[in-house]
Amino acid sequence: MKYLISTYIFLGILLLSCQPENPKTLFQYIPHNKSGITFKNTLKETPEFNVMNYSYFYNGGGVATGDINNDGFCDIFFTGNLVASDLYLNKGDWKFENIAKSAGVEASGLWNTGVTMADVNGDGWLDIYICRSAAQNPDSRRNLLFINQTSKDGTITFTEEAKKFGLDDPAYSTQAAFFDYDRDGDLDMFLLNH
């Protein structure tokens, strides 16, 4: 009996001594007033446009990250469904600035879904491809390709050139992925539609 009690006490001490001192977390919350990121994909149903007549209403928008100005910091693009999309330039130290309007990539008034950053034209600068959906008129749901025109002085602007590249697909698109499928040295695109 004495031996059994000693064993239980030893095992109890052993188990208690193996507990971690402090739990380690992988992520840390950074509030919007510190980061400058204030994007909200606000959805307001109307009698004409709601989940009953568009079943993908609550699928949400897309998010892409990439270094659009080659400064070594990851920038963030958020697509808006019923609101303008936002492009946040990373200024370092977890501080971001919304430059969507000055860069020409807001794509407002459109139902934007997925977004991908890739160097589509191979010039060393990330471009932005936005998928679109929802609109009944095919011309109102053509996907957008914003080609990066960042100047030598660091001014960041984009021009919309999806038609020029043959990527202005009018299908109900959800997301695109760019990769060199045929191994010919340039990017090909896989487009997911619904």
Short mmCIF file of C-alpha atoms in Angstrom, two decimals:
data_model
loop_
_atom_site.label_atom_id
_atom_site.label_comp_id
_atom_site.label_asym_id
_atom_site.label_seq_id
_atom_site.Cartn_x
_atom_site.Cartn_y
_atom_site.Cartn_z
CA MET A 1 0.00 0.00 0.00
CA LYS A 2 2.82 2.36 0.92
CA TYR A 3 4.46 1.59 -2.41
CA LEU A 4 1.21 2.32 -4.31
CA ILE A 5 0.71 5.72 -2.60
CA SER A 6 4.35 6.67 -3.30
CA THR A 7 3.89 5.75 -6.96
CA TYR A 8 0.75 7.90 -7.28
CA ILE A 9 2.45 10.86 -5.61
CA PHE A 10 5.48 10.48 -7.90
CA LEU A 11 3.28 10.28 -11.03
CA GLY A 12 1.24 13.31 -9.87
CA ILE A 13 4.38 15.40 -9.37
CA LEU A 14 5.75 14.23 -12.71
CA LEU A 15 2.55 15.16 -14.58
CA LEU A 16 2.27 18.55 -12.89
CA SER A 17 5.90 19.40 -13.61
CA CYS A 18 5.44 18.68 -17.34
CA GLN A 19 2.88 21.45 -17.87
CA PRO A 20 4.03 24.34 -20.09
CA GLU A 21 4.76 27.58 -18.27
CA ASN A 22 2.92 29.84 -20.71
CA PRO A 23 0.86 28.86 -23.72
CA LYS A 24 2.51 29.99 -26.95
CA THR A 25 0.31 31.48 -29.67
CA LEU A 26 1.02 31.57 -33.38
CA PHE A 27 -0.92 34.75 -34.06
CA GLN A 28 -1.20 38.13 -32.44
CA TYR A 29 -4.20 40.44 -32.83
CA ILE A 30 -3.32 43.83 -34.31
CA PRO A 31 -6.19 46.34 -34.00
CA HIS A 32 -7.27 48.41 -37.00
CA ASN A 33 -6.26 51.67 -35.33
CA LYS A 34 -2.65 50.41 -35.26
CA SER A 35 -2.57 48.68 -38.66
CA GLY A 36 -4.70 51.14 -40.63
CA ILE A 37 -6.70 48.28 -42.19
CA THR A 38 -10.38 49.23 -42.04
CA PHE A 39 -11.86 47.20 -44.92
CA LYS A 40 -15.38 45.85 -44.36
CA ASN A 41 -17.20 43.84 -47.01
CA THR A 42 -20.63 45.13 -45.97
CA LEU A 43 -23.55 43.30 -47.58
CA LYS A 44 -27.05 44.76 -47.54
CA GLU A 45 -29.87 42.69 -48.94
CA THR A 46 -32.58 44.39 -50.97
CA PRO A 47 -35.86 42.99 -52.29
CA GLU A 48 -34.24 42.87 -55.76
CA PHE A 49 -30.87 41.40 -54.76
CA ASN A 50 -30.57 38.91 -51.90
CA VAL A 51 -29.70 35.32 -51.07
CA MET A 52 -33.05 34.11 -52.44
CA ASN A 53 -32.29 35.28 -55.99
CA TYR A 54 -28.48 34.93 -55.87
CA SER A 55 -27.44 31.88 -53.87
CA TYR A 56 -23.78 33.00 -53.72
CA PHE A 57 -24.69 36.25 -51.93
CA TYR A 58 -22.85 35.31 -48.73
CA ASN A 59 -19.81 33.63 -50.30
CA GLY A 60 -17.73 36.69 -49.44
CA GLY A 61 -14.91 38.41 -51.26
CA GLY A 62 -11.31 37.51 -51.86
CA VAL A 63 -7.98 38.38 -50.29
CA ALA A 64 -4.57 38.38 -51.96
CA THR A 65 -1.16 39.22 -50.54
CA GLY A 66 1.98 40.11 -52.42
CA ASP A 67 4.70 42.72 -52.73
CA ILE A 68 3.32 45.11 -55.37
CA ASN A 69 6.16 47.65 -55.14
CA ASN A 70 9.07 45.22 -54.55
CA ASP A 71 10.02 46.80 -51.21
CA GLY A 72 10.15 43.48 -49.34
CA PHE A 73 6.84 43.95 -47.50
CA CYS A 74 3.65 42.00 -48.23
CA ASP A 75 0.78 44.22 -49.34
CA ILE A 76 -2.90 43.20 -49.06
CA PHE A 77 -5.80 43.39 -51.53
CA PHE A 78 -9.41 42.87 -50.39
CA THR A 79 -12.25 42.51 -52.91
CA GLY A 80 -15.59 44.06 -52.12
CA ASN A 81 -18.91 42.61 -53.21
CA LEU A 82 -21.14 45.67 -52.76
CA VAL A 83 -18.33 48.01 -51.66
CA ALA A 84 -15.15 49.19 -53.35
CA SER A 85 -12.11 46.93 -53.16
CA ASP A 86 -9.13 48.06 -51.08
CA LEU A 87 -5.39 47.79 -51.71
CA TYR A 88 -3.31 48.25 -48.56
CA LEU A 89 0.36 49.17 -49.04
CA ASN A 90 2.54 47.80 -46.24
CA LYS A 91 4.62 50.65 -44.79
CA GLY A 92 6.45 48.37 -42.33
CA ASP A 93 5.93 47.80 -38.61
CA TRP A 94 2.41 46.43 -39.32
CA LYS A 95 1.19 49.79 -40.65
CA PHE A 96 -0.79 49.90 -43.90
CA GLU A 97 -2.14 52.63 -46.17
CA ASN A 98 -5.15 52.18 -48.45
CA ILE A 99 -4.01 53.22 -51.94
CA ALA A 100 -6.79 51.60 -54.01
CA LYS A 101 -8.18 54.89 -55.30
CA SER A 102 -4.85 56.50 -56.23
CA ALA A 103 -3.62 53.22 -57.76
CA GLY A 104 -6.82 52.86 -59.82
CA VAL A 105 -7.92 49.44 -58.53
CA GLU A 106 -11.09 50.15 -56.50
CA ALA A 107 -13.35 48.32 -58.98
CA SER A 108 -16.37 49.75 -57.15
CA GLY A 109 -19.96 49.15 -58.19
CA LEU A 110 -19.09 45.60 -59.23
CA TRP A 111 -19.60 42.23 -57.54
CA ASN A 112 -15.95 41.21 -57.05
CA THR A 113 -15.18 37.71 -55.81
CA GLY A 114 -11.69 36.18 -55.86
CA VAL A 115 -8.43 38.05 -56.37
CA THR A 116 -4.98 36.85 -57.38
CA MET A 117 -1.63 38.63 -57.48
CA ALA A 118 0.74 37.34 -60.16
CA ASP A 119 3.28 38.81 -62.57
CA VAL A 120 1.06 38.16 -65.59
CA ASN A 121 3.14 40.12 -68.14
CA GLY A 122 6.53 39.00 -66.79
CA ASP A 123 7.93 42.48 -66.11
CA GLY A 124 8.95 41.79 -62.50
CA TRP A 125 5.96 43.59 -60.92
CA LEU A 126 2.90 41.85 -59.46
CA ASP A 127 -0.35 42.46 -61.31
CA ILE A 128 -3.87 42.03 -59.84
CA TYR A 129 -6.56 39.79 -61.37
CA ILE A 130 -10.09 40.21 -60.02
CA CYS A 131 -12.90 37.72 -60.62
CA ARG A 132 -16.43 39.05 -60.92
CA SER A 133 -19.90 37.58 -60.72
CA ALA A 134 -23.57 38.24 -59.91
CA ALA A 135 -24.45 40.75 -62.64
CA GLN A 136 -26.99 39.61 -65.24
CA ASN A 137 -25.29 41.61 -67.99
CA PRO A 138 -22.15 39.71 -69.16
CA ASP A 139 -20.25 42.97 -69.74
CA SER A 140 -20.82 43.94 -66.10
CA ARG A 141 -19.24 40.75 -64.82
CA ARG A 142 -16.13 40.60 -67.02
CA ASN A 143 -13.06 39.79 -64.96
CA LEU A 144 -10.46 42.53 -64.53
CA LEU A 145 -6.68 42.44 -64.94
CA PHE A 146 -4.84 45.40 -63.46
CA ILE A 147 -1.31 45.63 -64.88
CA ASN A 148 1.21 47.18 -62.49
CA GLN A 149 2.64 50.47 -63.81
CA THR A 150 4.81 51.40 -60.80
CA SER A 151 7.17 54.17 -61.91
CA LYS A 152 10.86 54.62 -61.14
CA ASP A 153 9.95 57.29 -58.57
CA GLY A 154 7.80 54.73 -56.70
CA THR A 155 4.36 55.97 -57.76
CA ILE A 156 2.06 52.95 -57.80
CA THR A 157 -0.63 52.84 -60.50
CA PHE A 158 -2.36 50.10 -62.45
CA THR A 159 -4.13 49.99 -65.82
CA GLU A 160 -6.99 47.58 -66.57
CA GLU A 161 -5.97 45.34 -69.51
CA ALA A 162 -7.96 42.10 -69.19
CA LYS A 163 -9.29 42.30 -72.76
CA LYS A 164 -5.80 42.89 -74.19
CA PHE A 165 -4.57 39.70 -72.49
CA GLY A 166 -7.69 37.68 -73.38
CA LEU A 167 -8.64 37.35 -69.70
CA ASP A 168 -11.87 39.40 -69.57
CA ASP A 169 -14.00 36.30 -69.10
CA PRO A 170 -17.72 37.11 -68.55
CA ALA A 171 -18.54 33.84 -66.76
CA TYR A 172 -19.64 33.81 -63.14
CA SER A 173 -16.08 33.58 -61.79
CA THR A 174 -15.02 32.69 -58.28
CA GLN A 175 -11.20 32.46 -58.28
CA ALA A 176 -8.21 32.26 -60.62
CA ALA A 177 -4.80 30.64 -60.27
CA PHE A 178 -1.79 31.46 -62.45
CA PHE A 179 0.97 28.92 -63.14
CA ASP A 180 3.10 27.70 -66.06
CA TYR A 181 0.96 24.71 -67.07
CA ASP A 182 2.65 24.02 -70.42
CA ARG A 183 6.18 24.84 -69.18
CA ASP A 184 6.82 27.41 -71.90
CA GLY A 185 8.11 30.13 -69.58
CA ASP A 186 4.96 32.24 -69.25
CA LEU A 187 1.97 32.07 -66.94
CA ASP A 188 -1.23 30.24 -67.81
CA MET A 189 -4.48 30.65 -65.88
CA PHE A 190 -6.96 28.23 -64.34
CA LEU A 191 -10.33 29.93 -63.77
CA LEU A 192 -12.96 28.57 -61.40
CA ASN A 193 -16.54 29.55 -62.28
CA HIS A 194 -19.88 28.71 -60.68
#
